[in-house]
XYZ file of N, CA and C in Angstrom:
825
model
N -275.691 -35.517 -33.924
C -276.163 -36.096 -32.637
C -277.476 -36.654 -31.787
N -277.354 -38.238 -31.170
C -278.829 -38.654 -31.567
C -280.244 -37.543 -30.492
N -280.602 -38.382 -30.652
C -282.128 -37.172 -30.083
C -280.962 -37.922 -28.507
N -281.564 -37.453 -27.619
C -280.926 -37.539 -26.440
C -282.215 -38.071 -25.157
N -282.361 -38.570 -24.542
C -283.576 -38.554 -23.717
C -283.414 -37.705 -22.651
N -283.948 -37.055 -21.620
C -283.483 -36.132 -20.418
C -282.645 -36.788 -19.268
N -282.132 -35.983 -18.811
C -281.712 -36.687 -17.351
C -281.320 -35.106 -16.499
N -281.587 -35.603 -15.013
C -280.834 -34.367 -14.248
C -279.633 -34.261 -13.623
N -279.183 -35.349 -14.022
C -277.909 -35.841 -12.535
C -276.717 -36.550 -13.925
N -275.462 -36.612 -12.791
C -274.441 -37.497 -14.043
C -275.476 -39.069 -13.215
N -276.317 -39.601 -12.930
C -276.340 -40.594 -12.374
C -277.424 -41.415 -12.974
N -278.786 -39.909 -13.094
C -279.311 -39.972 -14.125
C -279.417 -40.216 -15.214
N -278.030 -39.234 -16.050
C -277.592 -40.110 -17.790
C -277.263 -41.085 -17.861
N -276.059 -41.415 -16.263
C -275.638 -42.924 -16.585
C -277.112 -44.129 -16.666
N -278.032 -44.031 -16.047
C -279.434 -45.131 -15.674
C -280.045 -44.681 -17.107
N -279.558 -43.120 -18.037
C -280.895 -43.424 -19.293
C -279.318 -44.398 -20.938
N -278.491 -43.833 -19.934
C -277.118 -44.916 -20.896
C -277.444 -45.913 -21.340
N -277.468 -46.315 -19.451
C -277.464 -48.435 -19.461
C -279.385 -48.860 -20.350
N -280.290 -47.886 -19.594
C -281.446 -48.117 -20.411
C -281.634 -48.342 -22.002
N -281.042 -47.230 -22.642
C -281.102 -46.619 -24.229
C -281.078 -48.727 -24.754
N -281.421 -49.028 -26.247
C -281.748 -50.115 -26.400
C -280.419 -49.064 -28.051
N -281.202 -48.007 -28.019
C -281.149 -47.489 -29.444
C -278.717 -47.929 -28.685
N -278.177 -48.338 -29.899
C -276.776 -47.229 -29.865
C -275.799 -46.741 -29.931
N -276.511 -46.164 -30.844
C -276.072 -44.769 -30.513
C -276.082 -43.969 -29.607
N -277.295 -43.958 -29.421
C -278.294 -42.976 -28.306
C -277.715 -43.776 -27.534
N -276.918 -44.580 -26.992
C -276.381 -45.361 -25.636
C -274.850 -44.616 -25.911
N -273.986 -45.078 -26.912
C -272.456 -44.013 -26.898
C -272.334 -43.227 -26.782
N -273.514 -42.620 -27.350
C -273.782 -40.824 -27.298
C -273.827 -40.074 -26.352
N -275.091 -40.668 -25.472
C -275.489 -40.311 -24.106
C -274.315 -40.990 -23.351
N -273.261 -41.669 -23.236
C -272.245 -41.568 -21.944
C -270.653 -40.986 -22.576
N -270.842 -40.469 -23.554
C -270.173 -39.926 -23.721
C -270.357 -38.261 -23.651
N -271.886 -37.656 -23.691
C -271.885 -35.681 -23.969
C -272.041 -36.195 -22.026
N -272.383 -37.385 -21.026
C -272.839 -37.073 -19.934
C -271.336 -36.916 -19.342
N -270.476 -37.616 -20.410
C -269.095 -37.247 -19.398
C -268.753 -36.301 -19.733
N -268.742 -35.478 -20.400
C -268.249 -33.944 -20.858
C -269.117 -32.998 -19.929
N -269.765 -33.394 -19.640
C -270.738 -32.507 -18.764
C -270.103 -32.473 -17.174
N -269.765 -34.003 -16.420
C -269.622 -33.851 -15.793
C -268.170 -33.400 -15.505
N -267.001 -34.214 -16.723
C -266.201 -33.342 -15.911
C -265.934 -31.728 -16.333
N -266.843 -31.148 -16.960
C -266.679 -29.926 -16.762
C -267.504 -28.441 -15.510
N -268.193 -29.694 -15.056
C -269.005 -29.779 -13.477
C -270.360 -29.392 -14.071
N -270.452 -29.544 -15.171
C -271.783 -29.382 -15.720
C -272.925 -29.819 -14.817
N -272.878 -31.194 -14.485
C -273.661 -31.899 -13.841
C -273.514 -32.343 -12.198
N -274.863 -32.266 -11.534
C -274.792 -32.485 -10.243
C -274.999 -34.557 -9.965
N -274.202 -34.699 -9.166
C -274.095 -36.537 -9.216
C -275.502 -37.124 -9.162
N -275.850 -36.883 -8.443
C -277.691 -37.354 -8.049
C -278.878 -36.602 -7.508
N -279.507 -37.010 -8.227
C -281.155 -36.287 -8.029
C -282.201 -37.542 -7.887
N -283.123 -36.449 -7.257
C -284.525 -37.394 -6.864
C -285.269 -37.796 -7.540
N -284.888 -36.576 -8.992
C -285.519 -37.304 -10.137
C -284.936 -38.734 -11.483
N -283.701 -39.017 -10.516
C -283.333 -40.227 -11.822
C -283.856 -41.184 -11.311
N -284.328 -41.648 -12.689
C -284.360 -43.805 -12.556
C -283.600 -44.279 -11.754
N -284.179 -46.178 -11.606
C -284.131 -46.525 -11.223
C -283.371 -47.843 -11.288
N -281.825 -47.947 -11.157
C -280.223 -48.689 -12.278
C -281.002 -49.694 -12.703
N -281.281 -50.099 -13.870
C -281.946 -50.866 -13.906
C -281.231 -52.443 -14.451
N -281.747 -53.519 -13.662
C -280.765 -54.946 -13.818
C -280.354 -55.435 -15.370
N -280.522 -54.748 -16.078
C -280.227 -55.538 -17.562
C -279.738 -54.147 -18.633
N -278.701 -53.597 -19.283
C -278.512 -52.663 -19.723
C -279.784 -53.373 -21.439
N -280.427 -52.269 -21.893
C -280.920 -52.045 -23.123
C -280.505 -52.728 -24.607
N -280.518 -53.218 -25.233
C -280.184 -54.059 -25.950
C -280.881 -54.068 -27.508
N -280.747 -53.985 -28.385
C -281.672 -54.243 -30.163
C -281.811 -55.438 -29.989
N -283.018 -56.257 -30.931
C -283.469 -57.287 -31.558
C -281.866 -58.279 -31.532
N -280.444 -57.189 -32.001
C -279.791 -58.839 -32.525
C -278.664 -57.406 -31.518
N -277.381 -58.255 -31.708
C -277.298 -60.181 -31.536
C -278.425 -61.294 -30.926
N -278.549 -61.990 -31.703
C -279.107 -63.124 -30.350
C -278.113 -63.163 -29.241
N -278.351 -63.446 -27.720
C -277.412 -63.576 -27.271
C -277.275 -65.086 -26.515
N -276.587 -66.095 -26.328
C -276.347 -67.644 -26.904
C -275.472 -67.529 -25.193
N -275.621 -69.252 -24.736
C -274.026 -69.739 -23.965
C -272.554 -69.349 -24.241
N -271.958 -68.948 -23.876
C -271.050 -68.586 -24.553
C -270.030 -69.798 -25.169
N -270.510 -71.825 -24.639
C -270.115 -72.452 -25.288
C -270.521 -72.420 -26.671
N -271.503 -71.884 -27.450
C -272.424 -72.553 -28.392
C -271.560 -71.038 -29.812
N -271.373 -69.974 -28.707
C -270.923 -69.435 -30.006
C -269.392 -70.117 -30.321
N -269.184 -69.543 -32.473
C -268.008 -70.233 -33.090
C -266.912 -69.376 -32.666
N -265.680 -70.393 -32.939
C -264.888 -69.433 -33.025
C -264.172 -70.221 -34.247
N -263.648 -68.664 -34.883
C -263.148 -69.401 -36.324
C -261.406 -68.290 -36.595
N -261.061 -69.001 -37.618
C -259.568 -68.558 -37.816
C -259.979 -67.443 -38.099
N -258.810 -66.695 -37.605
C -258.387 -65.016 -38.848
C -257.862 -65.272 -39.793
N -257.730 -66.637 -40.688
C -256.845 -66.761 -41.569
C -258.167 -67.215 -42.109
N -258.909 -66.791 -42.409
C -260.253 -67.687 -43.040
C -261.569 -66.262 -43.947
N -262.370 -66.599 -44.399
C -262.663 -65.083 -44.952
C -263.985 -64.702 -44.203
N -264.160 -65.267 -42.932
C -265.077 -64.463 -42.351
C -264.531 -64.723 -40.505
N -263.819 -64.822 -40.676
C -262.566 -64.922 -39.214
C -262.433 -63.582 -39.016
N -262.034 -62.362 -39.235
C -262.291 -60.862 -39.376
C -262.986 -60.193 -38.632
N -264.243 -60.972 -39.159
C -265.591 -59.981 -38.852
C -266.280 -60.622 -37.523
N -266.146 -61.731 -36.832
C -266.454 -62.801 -36.429
C -265.563 -62.430 -35.009
N -264.198 -62.096 -35.764
C -263.169 -61.642 -34.444
C -263.767 -60.004 -33.572
N -263.665 -59.274 -34.733
C -264.530 -57.990 -34.086
C -265.442 -57.663 -33.822
N -266.809 -59.068 -34.177
C -267.641 -58.475 -33.794
C -268.273 -58.611 -32.354
N -266.946 -59.759 -32.218
C -266.451 -60.217 -30.409
C -266.176 -58.988 -29.599
N -265.261 -58.746 -30.140
C -264.245 -57.371 -29.269
C -265.734 -55.968 -29.397
N -266.572 -55.749 -30.136
C -267.577 -54.731 -30.202
C -268.293 -55.668 -29.277
N -268.662 -57.004 -29.026
C -269.572 -56.668 -27.651
C -269.276 -56.753 -26.608
N -267.625 -57.551 -26.514
C -266.793 -56.549 -25.561
C -266.585 -55.245 -24.875
N -267.001 -55.092 -25.931
C -266.697 -53.211 -25.763
C -268.288 -52.784 -25.396
N -268.686 -53.437 -25.822
C -270.578 -52.382 -25.888
C -270.653 -52.335 -24.412
N -270.201 -54.949 -23.920
C -270.423 -54.489 -22.038
C -269.673 -53.596 -21.657
N -268.331 -52.961 -21.870
C -267.593 -52.543 -20.919
C -268.097 -50.947 -20.942
N -269.218 -50.049 -22.054
C -268.978 -48.638 -21.391
C -270.438 -49.307 -20.905
N -271.317 -50.669 -20.832
C -272.408 -50.389 -19.360
C -271.990 -50.724 -18.323
N -270.904 -51.696 -18.002
C -270.847 -51.679 -17.250
C -269.285 -50.793 -16.011
N -269.397 -49.699 -16.859
C -268.696 -48.539 -16.506
C -269.191 -47.273 -15.971
N -270.348 -47.448 -17.092
C -272.609 -46.543 -16.231
C -272.758 -47.123 -15.199
N -273.160 -48.681 -14.991
C -273.222 -49.490 -13.825
C -272.559 -48.641 -12.712
N -271.543 -49.434 -12.886
C -270.244 -48.641 -11.631
C -270.721 -47.070 -10.699
N -271.076 -45.741 -12.260
C -271.254 -45.007 -11.693
C -273.040 -44.834 -10.758
N -273.408 -45.204 -11.836
C -275.309 -45.105 -11.325
C -275.724 -45.952 -10.226
N -274.921 -47.215 -10.320
C -275.430 -48.194 -8.797
C -274.643 -47.336 -7.586
N -273.435 -47.374 -7.708
C -272.385 -46.993 -6.808
C -272.069 -45.268 -6.515
N -273.478 -45.058 -6.784
C -273.587 -42.833 -6.601
C -273.672 -42.565 -5.051
N -273.823 -43.554 -4.320
C -274.234 -42.924 -2.912
C -272.661 -43.641 -2.085
N -272.340 -43.848 -2.641
C -271.377 -44.509 -2.064
C -270.346 -42.575 -1.115
N -269.561 -43.484 0.066
C -268.572 -42.318 0.256
C -267.594 -42.516 -0.588
N -267.242 -42.321 -2.305
C -265.432 -42.140 -2.620
C -265.905 -40.910 -3.080
N -264.633 -39.607 -3.357
C -264.611 -38.972 -3.511
C -264.666 -38.450 -5.478
N -265.399 -37.353 -5.615
C -265.928 -36.540 -7.180
C -264.702 -37.601 -8.303
N -263.452 -37.531 -7.871
C -262.358 -38.121 -8.993
C -263.418 -39.754 -9.516
N -264.058 -40.420 -8.068
C -263.474 -41.631 -8.305
C -264.408 -41.395 -9.832
N -265.868 -40.839 -9.784
C -266.319 -41.035 -10.720
C -266.046 -39.862 -11.973
N -265.241 -38.794 -11.887
C -264.161 -38.151 -12.864
C -263.976 -40.006 -13.321
N -263.241 -40.975 -13.374
C -262.174 -41.919 -12.938
C -263.098 -42.001 -14.639
N -264.558 -43.088 -14.181
C -265.406 -44.318 -14.835
C -266.043 -43.497 -15.593
N -266.551 -42.210 -15.936
C -267.069 -41.436 -16.791
C -265.850 -41.546 -17.604
N -264.642 -41.312 -16.989
C -263.317 -41.533 -18.716
C -263.811 -42.959 -19.313
N -263.949 -44.416 -18.459
C -263.855 -45.311 -18.909
C -265.050 -45.669 -19.608
N -266.097 -44.605 -19.003
C -267.544 -45.564 -20.620
C -267.340 -44.987 -21.746
N -266.763 -42.818 -21.145
C -266.701 -42.657 -22.269
C -265.553 -43.858 -23.960
N -264.518 -43.828 -23.697
C -263.445 -44.029 -24.145
C -264.270 -45.662 -24.665
N -264.840 -46.392 -23.879
C -265.278 -47.623 -23.949
C -266.590 -46.943 -25.386
N -267.180 -45.793 -25.028
C -267.900 -45.473 -26.608
C -267.216 -45.813 -27.338
N -265.926 -44.766 -27.028
C -265.344 -44.714 -28.635
C -264.923 -46.025 -29.095
N -264.439 -46.483 -28.453
C -264.202 -47.997 -29.075
C -265.415 -48.486 -29.612
N -266.285 -49.013 -28.903
C -267.658 -49.614 -29.927
C -267.831 -49.312 -31.295
N -267.691 -47.761 -31.254
C -268.029 -46.939 -32.396
C -266.822 -47.192 -33.675
N -265.210 -47.544 -33.026
C -264.899 -48.059 -34.059
C -264.801 -48.854 -34.315
N -264.983 -50.197 -33.409
C -264.681 -51.657 -34.357
C -266.201 -51.715 -35.102
N -267.235 -50.646 -34.382
C -268.411 -51.263 -35.235
C -268.216 -50.426 -36.617
N -267.598 -49.289 -36.744
C -266.910 -49.106 -37.776
C -266.369 -49.616 -38.507
N -265.008 -50.497 -38.387
C -264.392 -51.527 -38.999
C -265.196 -52.495 -39.453
N -266.212 -52.899 -38.810
C -267.253 -54.027 -38.829
C -268.310 -53.581 -40.391
N -268.590 -52.094 -39.975
C -269.416 -51.727 -41.426
C -267.986 -52.156 -42.749
N -266.702 -51.172 -42.645
C -266.360 -51.538 -44.095
C -265.793 -53.044 -43.948
N -265.842 -54.124 -43.397
C -265.868 -54.934 -44.390
C -266.984 -55.395 -44.227
N -268.167 -54.515 -44.427
C -269.400 -55.329 -45.303
C -270.312 -56.233 -44.297
N -269.746 -56.235 -43.183
C -270.585 -56.413 -41.363
C -271.345 -55.093 -40.687
N -272.043 -55.787 -40.059
C -272.392 -55.316 -38.983
C -272.606 -55.554 -37.564
N -272.568 -55.302 -35.995
C -272.942 -54.761 -34.894
C -274.714 -55.642 -35.197
N -274.467 -56.922 -34.181
C -275.715 -57.878 -34.237
C -275.596 -59.101 -35.760
N -274.935 -58.974 -36.201
C -274.584 -60.314 -37.564
C -274.873 -61.127 -37.326
N -273.953 -61.493 -36.256
C -273.510 -62.763 -35.114
C -273.770 -63.291 -33.954
N -274.380 -64.060 -33.406
C -274.439 -64.301 -32.145
C -273.191 -63.393 -31.046
N -273.958 -63.549 -30.041
C -272.232 -62.920 -29.474
C -273.253 -64.124 -27.787
N -272.524 -63.651 -26.831
C -272.260 -64.060 -25.238
C -272.932 -63.531 -24.328
N -273.250 -64.187 -23.677
C -274.190 -63.614 -22.655
C -273.660 -63.620 -20.961
N -272.431 -63.673 -20.891
C -272.224 -63.599 -19.917
C -271.363 -62.988 -19.388
N -271.139 -61.682 -19.891
C -269.826 -60.203 -19.424
C -271.531 -59.738 -18.343
N -272.542 -59.505 -18.780
C -273.212 -58.951 -17.578
C -273.953 -59.944 -16.643
N -273.336 -60.284 -16.368
C -273.480 -61.657 -15.262
C -272.186 -61.357 -14.262
N -271.423 -60.374 -14.402
C -270.003 -60.069 -13.720
C -270.499 -59.029 -12.981
N -272.043 -57.962 -13.966
C -272.442 -56.998 -12.534
C -273.444 -58.199 -11.763
N -274.475 -58.121 -12.527
C -275.252 -58.600 -11.565
C -274.674 -58.923 -10.562
N -273.577 -60.049 -9.686
C -272.965 -60.733 -9.185
C -272.846 -59.826 -8.474
N -272.091 -58.577 -8.111
C -271.414 -57.790 -8.299
C -272.303 -56.074 -7.368
N -273.479 -56.125 -7.694
C -274.099 -54.612 -7.510
C -274.316 -54.541 -5.792
N -274.082 -54.946 -5.491
C -274.255 -54.665 -3.617
C -272.460 -54.629 -2.843
N -271.235 -54.968 -3.758
C -270.189 -54.324 -3.370
C -270.209 -54.168 -4.234
N -269.078 -52.521 -3.643
C -268.251 -51.432 -4.557
C -267.182 -52.614 -4.564
N -266.519 -53.106 -3.628
C -264.940 -53.594 -3.445
C -264.797 -54.296 -4.409
N -265.666 -55.712 -4.403
C -266.142 -56.700 -5.344
C -266.366 -56.400 -6.777
N -266.964 -55.635 -7.297
C -266.921 -55.102 -8.356
C -266.018 -54.242 -9.192
N -264.717 -54.089 -8.340
C -263.488 -53.253 -8.538
C -262.697 -54.827 -8.535
N -263.202 -55.500 -8.719
C -261.879 -57.287 -8.250
C -262.351 -58.141 -9.211
N -263.412 -57.939 -9.705
C -263.973 -58.639 -10.954
C -264.296 -58.012 -12.160
N -264.263 -56.479 -12.524
C -264.658 -56.298 -13.480
C -263.283 -55.206 -13.790
N -262.925 -53.965 -13.625
C -261.340 -53.588 -13.758
C -260.058 -55.089 -14.133
N -260.285 -55.596 -12.981
C -259.066 -56.364 -12.513
C -259.013 -57.840 -13.000
N -260.087 -58.310 -13.262
C -259.819 -59.570 -14.050
C -260.520 -59.531 -15.693
N -261.585 -58.673 -15.736
C -262.400 -58.593 -17.070
C -260.987 -58.179 -18.086
N -261.061 -56.434 -17.759
C -260.004 -55.796 -17.592
C -258.663 -55.992 -18.449
N -259.090 -57.233 -17.078
C -257.118 -57.337 -16.663
C -256.774 -58.063 -18.129
N -257.700 -59.382 -18.733
C -257.594 -59.945 -19.220
C -256.942 -58.913 -21.113
N -258.467 -58.050 -21.705
C -257.899 -57.635 -22.562
C -256.433 -57.327 -22.725
N -255.694 -57.158 -21.789
C -254.526 -56.856 -21.727
C -253.768 -57.774 -22.085
N -254.204 -59.184 -21.614
C -253.471 -60.346 -22.309
C -253.673 -61.119 -23.035
N -254.477 -60.174 -24.009
C -254.852 -60.907 -24.739
C -255.092 -60.429 -26.375
N -255.080 -58.281 -26.057
C -254.338 -58.066 -27.151
C -253.057 -58.032 -27.642
N -252.239 -58.248 -26.992
C -251.508 -58.262 -27.942
C -250.688 -59.219 -29.411
N -251.622 -60.594 -28.881
C -251.499 -61.173 -29.865
C -252.376 -61.164 -31.407
N -253.714 -61.015 -30.671
C -254.776 -60.435 -31.434
C -254.241 -59.559 -32.804
N -253.968 -58.608 -32.203
C -253.377 -57.129 -32.978
C -251.824 -58.036 -34.000
N -250.769 -58.623 -33.690
C -249.843 -59.260 -33.905
C -250.715 -60.524 -35.122
N -251.546 -61.382 -35.321
C -252.294 -62.168 -36.139
C -252.593 -61.381 -37.033
N -253.658 -59.650 -36.783
C -254.143 -59.281 -37.686
C -253.083 -58.529 -38.194
N -251.507 -57.847 -38.117
C -250.813 -57.410 -39.080
C -250.292 -58.804 -39.914
N -250.271 -59.516 -39.676
C -249.446 -60.940 -39.899
C -250.950 -60.698 -41.863
N -251.893 -61.143 -40.848
C -252.496 -61.640 -42.664
C -253.034 -60.144 -42.961
N -252.102 -59.175 -43.346
C -252.388 -57.868 -44.007
C -253.858 -56.768 -42.950
N -254.378 -56.950 -41.797
C -255.227 -56.372 -41.589
C -254.247 -55.399 -40.504
N -253.675 -54.487 -41.426
C -253.881 -53.204 -40.673
C -254.140 -52.468 -40.058
N -255.990 -52.503 -40.505
C -257.060 -51.454 -40.341
C -257.330 -51.795 -38.685
N -257.552 -52.991 -39.018
C -258.289 -53.876 -37.624
C -257.294 -53.263 -36.860
N -256.169 -53.856 -36.618
C -255.100 -53.812 -35.937
C -254.463 -52.208 -34.711
N -254.777 -51.225 -35.690
C -254.895 -49.959 -35.452
C -256.171 -49.257 -34.548
N -257.246 -50.487 -35.212
C -257.697 -50.376 -33.717
C -257.941 -50.767 -31.962
N -257.466 -51.945 -32.603
C -256.937 -52.788 -31.677
C -255.542 -51.902 -30.356
N -254.527 -50.779 -31.223
C -253.931 -50.123 -30.846
C -254.314 -49.492 -30.068
N -255.300 -48.852 -29.600
C -256.172 -47.371 -29.269
C -256.789 -48.606 -27.769
N -257.502 -49.163 -28.603
C -257.772 -50.315 -27.199
C -257.182 -50.734 -26.029
N -255.943 -50.872 -26.428
C -255.461 -51.541 -25.221
C -254.156 -50.199 -24.648
N -254.188 -49.797 -25.669
C -253.837 -48.282 -24.706
C -254.620 -47.729 -23.553
N -255.418 -47.363 -24.164
C -256.400 -47.154 -22.838
C -257.319 -48.021 -21.665
N -256.941 -49.527 -22.849
C -257.708 -50.718 -21.623
C -256.283 -50.245 -20.333
N -255.095 -49.331 -20.825
C -254.343 -49.822 -19.468
C -254.569 -48.967 -18.510
N -255.338 -48.245 -18.967
C -255.594 -46.349 -18.088
C -257.083 -47.436 -16.899
N -257.165 -47.921 -17.738
C -258.966 -48.566 -17.421
C -258.631 -49.794 -16.284
N -257.806 -50.101 -16.218
C -257.490 -50.636 -15.389
C -256.443 -50.664 -14.261
N -256.170 -49.782 -14.665
C -255.015 -48.802 -13.268
C -255.987 -47.500 -12.713
N -257.164 -47.095 -13.365
C -258.591 -46.542 -12.379
C -258.606 -47.585 -11.523
N -259.240 -48.885 -12.083
C -260.090 -49.379 -10.842
C -259.035 -50.747 -10.088
N -257.257 -50.124 -10.495
C -256.037 -50.980 -9.036
C -255.793 -49.470 -8.134
N -255.729 -48.671 -8.792
C -255.865 -47.047 -7.757
C -257.940 -47.586 -6.871
N -257.704 -47.588 -7.201
C -259.914 -47.274 -6.075
C -259.982 -48.685 -5.558
N -259.704 -49.674 -5.774
C -259.487 -50.960 -5.183
C -258.687 -50.806 -4.309
N -257.365 -50.290 -4.308
C -256.380 -49.912 -3.229
C -256.663 -49.421 -2.261
N -257.553 -47.823 -3.088
C -258.126 -47.069 -2.156
C -259.518 -47.660 -0.914
N -260.380 -48.525 -1.215
C -261.147 -49.071 -0.489
C -260.432 -50.026 0.626
N -259.390 -50.797 0.268
C -258.383 -51.573 1.070
C -258.190 -50.571 1.794
N -257.280 -49.700 2.131
C -256.155 -48.582 2.677
C -257.438 -48.295 3.453
N -259.011 -47.287 2.671
C -260.140 -47.854 4.494
C -260.051 -48.197 4.931
N -260.390 -50.018 4.354
C -260.985 -50.870 5.825
C -259.626 -51.645 5.978
N -258.431 -51.192 5.879
C -257.576 -51.942 6.124
C -257.090 -52.970 6.201
N -257.376 -52.801 5.098
C -256.997 -54.676 4.497
C -256.068 -54.583 3.037
N -254.876 -56.182 3.300
C -253.696 -55.756 2.223
C -255.105 -56.103 1.050
N -254.091 -55.716 -0.209
C -255.053 -55.408 -1.358
C -255.078 -56.857 -2.226
N -253.786 -57.483 -1.761
C -253.844 -58.941 -2.971
C -254.493 -59.696 -2.249
N -254.356 -59.683 -0.587
C -255.179 -60.360 -0.067
C -256.889 -60.164 -0.167
N -257.584 -59.470 -0.044
C -259.038 -58.790 -0.301
C -259.257 -59.238 -1.764
N -258.698 -59.186 -2.780
C -258.830 -58.899 -4.533
C -259.238 -61.357 -3.722
N -258.102 -61.937 -3.492
C -257.909 -63.034 -3.590
C -259.395 -63.596 -3.153
N -259.476 -63.148 -2.747
C -260.877 -63.584 -1.197
C -262.552 -63.551 -2.045
N -262.515 -61.826 -2.623
C -263.055 -61.165 -3.164
C -263.660 -61.856 -4.530
N -262.734 -62.641 -4.933
C -262.581 -63.490 -6.616
C -263.011 -64.952 -6.424
N -262.782 -65.732 -5.295
C -263.082 -67.278 -4.790
C -264.432 -66.414 -4.917
N -264.636 -65.392 -3.883
C -266.673 -65.596 -3.743
C -267.322 -65.031 -4.825
N -267.095 -64.213 -5.923
C -267.956 -63.437 -6.697
C -267.463 -63.758 -8.848
N -266.158 -64.600 -8.402
C -266.179 -64.366 -9.968
C -265.979 -66.640 -10.352
N -266.662 -66.512 -11.413
C -267.041 -67.851 -11.585
C -265.546 -68.563 -12.580
N -264.641 -69.624 -11.717
C -264.063 -70.276 -12.616
C -262.448 -69.839 -12.720
N -262.363 -70.416 -13.125
C -260.379 -69.833 -12.709
C -259.838 -68.692 -13.079
N -258.308 -68.450 -13.102
C -257.855 -66.978 -13.931
C -256.744 -67.686 -14.507
N -256.616 -67.709 -15.661
C -255.947 -68.523 -17.295
C -255.045 -67.827 -17.786
N -253.633 -68.395 -17.785
C -253.144 -67.615 -18.406
C -252.741 -67.568 -19.527
N -251.832 -67.439 -20.476
C -250.971 -66.383 -20.328
C -251.022 -64.275 -19.746
N -250.477 -64.912 -18.772
C -250.479 -62.988 -17.744
C -250.156 -61.411 -18.622
N -249.813 -60.754 -18.726
C -249.312 -59.672 -19.452
C -248.626 -58.811 -18.308
N -247.902 -59.473 -17.032
C -247.712 -59.216 -16.252
C -246.358 -57.282 -15.931
N -246.137 -57.443 -17.345
C -245.816 -55.565 -17.370
C -246.347 -54.987 -17.284
N -247.386 -54.760 -18.118
C -248.542 -54.016 -18.668
C -249.445 -54.531 -16.894
N -249.838 -55.645 -16.974
C -251.027 -55.260 -15.369
C -249.879 -54.608 -14.606
N -248.881 -55.023 -14.038
C -248.179 -53.910 -13.389
C -247.678 -52.622 -13.453
N -247.549 -52.311 -14.645
C -247.561 -51.057 -15.092
C -249.085 -49.598 -14.404
N -249.938 -51.190 -14.563
C -251.822 -50.322 -14.516
C -251.405 -50.594 -12.625
N -250.846 -51.232 -12.206
C -250.813 -51.249 -10.383
C -251.672 -52.524 -9.739
N -251.051 -53.521 -10.627
C -251.844 -54.972 -10.886
C -250.768 -56.142 -10.431
N -250.146 -56.114 -9.245
C -249.054 -56.940 -9.467
C -249.354 -58.488 -9.187
N -248.125 -59.323 -9.263
C -248.264 -60.535 -9.575
C -249.128 -61.866 -8.426
N -249.055 -60.410 -7.278
C -249.165 -60.764 -6.121
C -250.254 -60.365 -5.508
N -251.363 -60.070 -6.731
C -252.710 -60.549 -6.831
C -253.545 -61.543 -7.501
N -252.589 -62.149 -8.729
C -253.524 -63.481 -9.444
C -252.576 -64.598 -8.933
N -251.196 -64.201 -9.349
C -250.201 -65.599 -9.642
C -250.856 -66.920 -8.546
N -250.736 -66.991 -7.354
C -251.738 -68.092 -7.046
C -253.049 -68.297 -6.945
N -253.974 -67.314 -8.156
C -254.830 -68.765 -8.477
C -255.405 -68.364 -10.105
N -254.374 -68.747 -10.616
C -254.183 -69.754 -12.365
C -255.373 -70.816 -12.483
N -255.311 -71.702 -12.989
C -256.538 -72.712 -14.022
C -255.689 -73.698 -11.933
N -254.177 -73.569 -12.438
C -254.012 -74.642 -12.351
C -254.523 -75.074 -10.489
N -254.681 -74.122 -10.383
C -254.329 -73.931 -8.068
C -255.713 -73.561 -7.899
N -256.303 -72.686 -8.594
C -258.104 -71.898 -8.452
C -258.736 -73.320 -8.157
N -259.260 -73.247 -7.510
C -260.669 -75.021 -7.666
C -261.238 -74.856 -6.779
């Protein structure tokens, strides 16, 4: 086990994990905090907790660049699988911090403890995903940090830092749901090129992500019910105010609906209509 920083509560542990630049410490602390919280060995908050940072801790590499400057490579090329896995590792690392941030930043919200149960499960699984993808990169003679990565993902956290309902609309119901749309085709291409090991990693990620979207949809609907708002209408209003760009089809309607995200939420907001 990595040498973990001291913490006094779930919020404190989440803050320390977000701040950690050592990615072994970050992922281990996320998982250890989840274990202790689920076992009810941690309080939710402590006066000793440090403030939630504006940005998560990161190692010196990868170099972060605008999304338009990140090269795309074909899976059929020699470097293609490494580039794709590196991009996935970057997404999963940001997902760890996003799950921790929703716990740390909104620890004083009037929600049941089961809200934090769900998001610490997400943090635990995102840490698992990052480690799995990083190990696969290592198997291919590469590592996370070898290639540039884009810096757009954390912007979603910053833009919704003051509104839990907006955070739920943007992070699990747009960003995580996008994973349900694109992952099946990616794993199929991996298997076509004979990379069954990488495809198996995506199998795990895909099944877990369904649960993550479901957790987001559950709590989004909970907050909308409390505010006496129609969830689909509230989603569209929040997305227009807090998300940059249109929602892009194709959509995996079946997986989305299984997670509680029905087409009434997003169909009217595709690239053709959300201008």
